[in-house]
XYZ file of C-alpha atoms in Angstrom:
381
model
C 9.718 7.186 17.149
C 9.941 10.798 17.811
C 10.320 12.679 14.425
C 13.286 14.814 14.243
C 13.186 18.477 13.204
C 15.486 19.849 10.671
C 16.467 23.418 9.507
C 17.901 24.137 5.992
C 20.102 27.100 5.554
C 20.305 28.177 1.912
C 17.655 28.842 -0.641
C 19.704 28.503 -3.893
C 19.989 25.535 -6.096
C 20.706 22.821 -3.646
C 18.843 23.809 -0.527
C 15.301 22.887 -1.946
C 16.621 19.499 -2.855
C 17.794 18.950 0.660
C 14.277 19.972 1.927
C 12.785 17.195 -0.368
C 15.358 14.542 0.655
C 14.912 15.171 4.286
C 11.156 14.584 4.091
C 11.670 11.382 2.027
C 14.061 9.850 4.689
C 11.058 9.210 6.829
C 12.936 10.330 9.910
C 12.465 14.155 9.947
C 10.294 17.180 9.193
C 11.697 20.425 7.814
C 10.804 22.893 10.597
C 12.371 26.085 9.007
C 14.001 27.373 5.854
C 16.734 30.009 6.389
C 17.926 32.529 3.874
C 19.540 35.955 3.516
C 16.811 37.707 1.476
C 13.378 37.824 3.093
C 11.351 38.140 -0.041
C 13.136 35.201 -1.662
C 13.155 33.104 1.402
C 9.501 33.559 1.854
C 8.667 32.643 -1.661
C 11.021 29.558 -1.453
C 9.268 28.337 1.769
C 5.830 28.765 0.333
C 6.955 26.889 -2.914
C 8.272 24.039 -0.681
C 5.506 23.856 1.658
C 7.753 24.686 4.671
C 5.582 26.540 7.323
C 8.268 28.614 8.817
C 11.109 30.661 7.391
C 13.802 33.111 8.757
C 16.758 35.196 7.909
C 17.985 35.169 11.515
C 20.531 32.182 11.643
C 21.308 32.855 15.236
C 17.723 32.593 16.388
C 17.366 29.296 14.512
C 20.431 27.817 16.044
C 19.187 28.896 19.572
C 15.969 27.022 18.892
C 16.199 23.958 21.270
C 13.601 22.070 19.098
C 15.858 21.961 16.131
C 17.883 18.742 15.887
C 19.694 18.833 12.581
C 20.862 21.741 10.441
C 21.775 21.461 6.655
C 24.273 24.079 5.386
C 23.468 24.702 1.682
C 25.215 28.092 1.301
C 28.210 29.294 -0.674
C 31.439 27.792 0.098
C 33.121 30.627 2.038
C 30.456 30.329 4.663
C 30.875 26.650 5.492
C 33.376 26.764 8.249
C 31.752 29.534 10.338
C 28.221 28.182 9.892
C 29.364 24.650 10.554
C 31.244 25.472 13.724
C 28.129 27.497 14.899
C 25.803 24.570 14.144
C 27.984 22.150 16.241
C 28.601 24.622 19.009
C 24.884 24.986 19.350
C 24.602 21.218 19.894
C 22.976 20.449 16.531
C 23.714 17.588 14.216
C 25.207 18.756 10.906
C 24.786 18.090 7.224
C 27.270 20.179 5.176
C 27.397 20.707 1.419
C 30.767 20.096 -0.267
C 33.441 21.511 -0.311
C 33.302 21.683 3.498
C 35.953 24.511 3.456
C 37.890 26.682 1.020
C 41.303 25.527 2.522
C 42.794 22.772 4.673
C 42.917 25.022 7.763
C 39.209 25.565 7.759
C 38.493 21.860 7.029
C 40.658 20.710 9.944
C 38.909 23.184 12.208
C 35.593 21.704 11.292
C 36.699 18.206 11.961
C 38.034 19.310 15.328
C 34.748 21.025 16.062
C 32.758 17.854 15.165
C 34.931 15.714 17.444
C 34.393 18.157 20.425
C 30.660 18.372 19.938
C 29.817 14.655 19.963
C 27.260 15.216 17.325
C 26.802 13.491 14.083
C 28.257 15.533 11.145
C 28.336 14.609 7.500
C 29.342 15.949 4.121
C 26.786 15.618 1.269
C 28.925 13.574 -1.141
C 25.772 12.481 -2.898
C 27.215 10.042 -5.547
C 27.953 7.531 -2.653
C 24.146 7.159 -2.343
C 23.575 5.666 -5.852
C 22.750 1.918 -5.437
C 24.959 0.968 -8.387
C 27.947 2.895 -6.869
C 27.366 0.812 -3.655
C 27.228 -2.308 -5.758
C 30.484 -1.412 -7.503
C 32.162 -0.899 -4.177
C 30.932 -4.238 -2.986
C 32.105 -6.005 -6.113
C 35.600 -4.505 -5.844
C 35.826 -5.296 -2.205
C 34.750 -8.969 -2.758
C 37.579 -9.393 -5.496
C 35.508 -9.621 -8.633
C 37.939 -7.460 -10.549
C 41.109 -8.658 -8.967
C 43.950 -6.329 -8.169
C 43.097 -2.839 -9.370
C 45.357 -1.305 -11.939
C 43.709 1.769 -13.367
C 40.877 4.139 -12.319
C 39.818 6.558 -14.922
C 37.043 8.830 -15.963
C 35.899 12.409 -15.295
C 33.155 14.861 -14.587
C 32.301 16.876 -17.642
C 29.695 19.856 -17.771
C 28.897 22.901 -19.963
C 27.069 25.285 -17.726
C 29.960 27.786 -17.809
C 30.877 27.207 -21.338
C 30.290 30.918 -22.513
C 31.733 34.195 -21.287
C 28.251 35.412 -20.396
C 27.839 32.412 -17.994
C 28.460 33.468 -14.386
C 27.944 32.041 -10.863
C 29.395 32.966 -7.387
C 31.589 29.971 -7.783
C 33.603 32.079 -10.146
C 34.546 34.583 -7.276
C 37.535 33.190 -5.342
C 36.408 35.291 -2.307
C 33.125 33.286 -2.312
C 33.981 29.979 -4.045
C 37.547 29.570 -3.071
C 40.784 29.420 -5.149
C 39.578 26.213 -7.001
C 36.320 25.962 -9.021
C 36.067 22.890 -11.244
C 38.012 20.636 -9.160
C 36.532 21.901 -5.856
C 32.979 21.776 -7.233
C 32.925 18.629 -9.219
C 36.434 17.099 -9.153
C 35.896 16.321 -5.432
C 32.976 14.225 -6.190
C 34.915 12.065 -8.733
C 37.878 11.925 -6.223
C 35.727 10.711 -3.467
C 33.723 8.193 -5.544
C 36.918 6.782 -6.981
C 38.341 6.172 -3.493
C 34.978 4.954 -2.161
C 34.419 2.386 -4.904
C 38.022 1.087 -5.095
C 38.824 1.282 -1.319
C 42.175 2.728 -2.431
C 43.622 6.132 -1.389
C 45.120 8.503 -3.837
C 48.813 9.133 -2.777
C 49.897 11.815 -5.343
C 48.456 13.925 -8.094
C 49.951 15.806 -11.169
C 47.408 18.285 -12.303
C 47.218 20.661 -15.261
C 44.690 23.440 -14.690
C 43.256 25.749 -17.407
C 41.235 28.855 -17.554
C 39.904 29.108 -21.012
C 37.561 32.111 -20.373
C 39.737 34.700 -18.588
C 36.904 37.301 -18.523
C 33.139 36.788 -17.678
C 30.094 38.843 -17.683
C 28.460 39.350 -14.387
C 24.878 40.485 -14.335
C 24.437 43.622 -12.233
C 21.001 42.530 -11.102
C 22.051 39.021 -9.711
C 21.155 35.679 -11.059
C 20.388 32.144 -10.098
C 22.861 29.357 -9.545
C 23.095 28.420 -13.223
C 22.534 31.729 -15.168
C 23.672 33.763 -18.080
C 24.073 37.383 -17.933
C 21.275 39.391 -19.562
C 20.744 43.093 -19.497
C 23.294 45.271 -17.589
C 26.529 43.489 -16.791
C 30.051 44.052 -15.836
C 33.230 42.402 -17.014
C 35.176 40.573 -14.279
C 38.518 38.753 -14.467
C 38.509 34.985 -13.773
C 41.295 33.386 -11.822
C 39.851 29.941 -11.009
C 40.134 26.869 -13.387
C 37.406 26.029 -16.103
C 38.818 22.586 -16.362
C 41.637 20.234 -15.251
C 43.414 17.027 -16.401
C 44.938 15.002 -13.666
C 47.120 11.900 -13.289
C 46.915 9.959 -10.073
C 48.927 7.569 -8.145
C 47.193 5.289 -5.606
C 48.852 3.616 -2.596
C 49.548 0.099 -3.582
C 50.475 0.987 -7.241
C 47.333 1.628 -9.144
C 47.338 4.515 -11.603
C 44.552 6.953 -12.440
C 43.553 9.702 -14.889
C 40.660 12.110 -14.589
C 39.342 15.150 -16.606
C 36.968 17.720 -15.046
C 35.428 20.537 -17.040
C 32.709 22.960 -16.643
C 33.117 24.420 -20.233
C 32.702 21.281 -22.480
C 29.706 22.325 -24.644
C 26.909 19.879 -24.850
C 27.771 17.916 -21.857
C 25.487 18.361 -18.867
C 26.467 16.114 -16.091
C 28.751 13.538 -17.520
C 30.322 11.853 -14.435
C 32.001 8.582 -15.424
C 34.101 6.030 -13.436
C 35.967 3.091 -14.969
C 37.929 0.646 -12.779
C 40.335 -1.835 -14.361
C 41.631 -4.825 -12.486
C 43.667 -7.942 -13.135
C 40.397 -10.084 -13.626
C 38.024 -7.570 -14.973
C 36.611 -4.050 -15.182
C 33.685 -1.990 -14.511
C 31.898 1.212 -15.700
C 29.448 3.492 -14.083
C 28.040 6.659 -15.560
C 25.956 9.178 -13.675
C 23.663 9.811 -16.655
C 22.794 6.082 -16.758
C 22.749 5.736 -12.983
C 20.882 2.401 -12.807
C 23.372 0.463 -14.938
C 26.723 -1.012 -13.958
C 28.734 -2.674 -16.657
C 31.232 -5.318 -15.704
C 33.656 -6.856 -18.271
C 36.021 -9.759 -18.458
C 38.182 -10.855 -21.376
C 35.399 -12.974 -22.839
C 32.178 -11.719 -21.230
C 30.324 -8.501 -20.595
C 27.595 -8.284 -18.036
C 25.064 -5.520 -17.419
C 23.806 -5.177 -13.863
C 20.756 -3.118 -13.237
C 19.399 -1.724 -9.921
C 17.227 -4.198 -8.312
C 16.046 -3.651 -4.799
C 14.838 -7.245 -4.600
C 11.617 -6.422 -2.988
C 13.087 -4.774 0.017
C 11.693 -1.704 1.550
C 13.501 1.103 3.101
C 13.557 1.116 6.825
C 11.618 4.386 6.879
C 10.236 6.922 4.514
C 9.457 6.512 0.801
C 10.329 2.825 -0.319
C 12.688 2.153 -3.144
C 11.041 1.884 -6.473
C 10.805 -1.478 -8.276
C 13.478 -2.252 -10.838
C 12.753 -0.514 -14.099
C 11.351 2.564 -12.433
C 14.324 4.836 -12.507
C 15.795 6.477 -9.615
C 18.294 9.261 -9.787
C 20.233 12.024 -8.075
C 17.373 13.104 -5.675
C 17.025 9.429 -4.512
C 20.871 9.160 -4.039
C 20.708 12.209 -1.821
C 17.916 10.669 0.089
C 19.556 7.508 0.518
C 22.837 9.121 1.599
C 20.940 10.803 4.418
C 19.007 7.852 5.480
C 21.737 6.197 7.648
C 22.729 9.562 9.030
C 19.164 10.306 10.242
C 18.673 6.673 11.417
C 21.842 6.875 13.591
C 20.480 10.157 15.245
C 16.958 8.831 15.648
C 18.261 5.576 17.075
C 20.455 7.410 19.595
C 23.632 5.931 18.301
C 26.799 7.860 19.126
C 29.132 9.202 16.502
C 31.599 6.628 15.507
C 34.072 8.637 13.357
C 35.582 6.901 10.288
C 33.255 3.819 10.849
C 30.100 5.955 10.275
C 27.593 4.749 7.656
C 27.836 8.185 6.009
C 30.677 10.425 4.788
C 32.051 12.199 7.813
C 33.740 15.662 7.811
C 36.988 13.747 7.791
C 36.112 12.416 4.423
C 35.407 16.060 3.380
C 38.651 17.270 4.703
C 40.460 14.643 2.584
C 38.768 16.130 -0.521
C 40.105 19.697 0.436
C 43.577 18.136 0.747
C 43.138 16.730 -2.795
C 42.109 20.072 -4.100
C 45.009 21.889 -2.579
C 47.451 19.224 -3.806
C 46.019 19.682 -7.429
C 46.465 23.403 -7.254
C 50.050 23.099 -5.943
C 50.864 20.414 -8.679
C 49.682 22.789 -11.374
C 51.619 25.658 -10.165
C 54.777 23.674 -9.741
C 54.293 21.360 -12.654
C 55.179 18.400 -10.550
C 53.688 15.399 -8.749
C 52.457 16.552 -5.327
C 51.424 14.422 -2.299
C 47.918 14.503 -0.744
C 48.527 15.511 2.832
C 45.654 13.821 4.594
């Protein structure tokens, strides 16, 4: 098998994790790391063992030896970069959210359809083995008819007024912050596990910290202002509470927050059915709890001695795998399809397509509209 060659655009928080995950799929090498600042990009490339780096995106896209491009840049760049990648004839991996509005998301979906290239969005939580098992159990009827879907995604990395990140700036991150950044993960995972689609949402958004301190000398993805800083007004939400109605009659409730002190990455999903319920928590990712009226069972990840088709094999049970492995396993079927010469198949793809990413954007916009109007709002996707 000829190994694929990938480029990663973005040297911030998530870009290096994509470099690692690409290598561990077993299908590809990282040929070049692309950034905007030459000194920082050179340092990142050296730290990651990537032989080549560049600040010239156009030159990288013109390189006929590059097969796949990963976009790991701020939200406002996703549409233009994604379109450029597809128009250059490359396969695309795009961090979420895929756009800052529905028009941009729809333009990307259309570009992917025209390109006849594989294109996916990095909804990493789908890659967890126990999320996959939860989906299978629901589909097989273990829980019966789904009644309630509940949980949330709770963090504290923006809990203080001195905490700042580019996501706070609506010109860069978009109108929504907490919902677009982490609420989309919960929304997609809820639909993925249950197989149900959210029909309408009633959302209440809150900005608890209306003014933040932005460091004048920059900062990393998760940073606190130290030294010279300026005060900036905040328009995007710190947190949101949302009620959901699913097609078929199920109800849901979700809380997302980036300002809940002491909570780091508390993603939880609870699904209640007529015969039983299940619970999965990201901070205990190898466990899935299934309950009936007179019994509770704890399932743990068990690869059963199977090995991955390529790359680093799954660890044996009891050897914890986490977020990095989930990203690797999300990418594996994507890269396998390219390496095997399989054509893109749209919604039947074994990875989340840009159409899935566009649905998340429709959810974000419905939540924003609902909070403004104080009313139930349909998800138009």
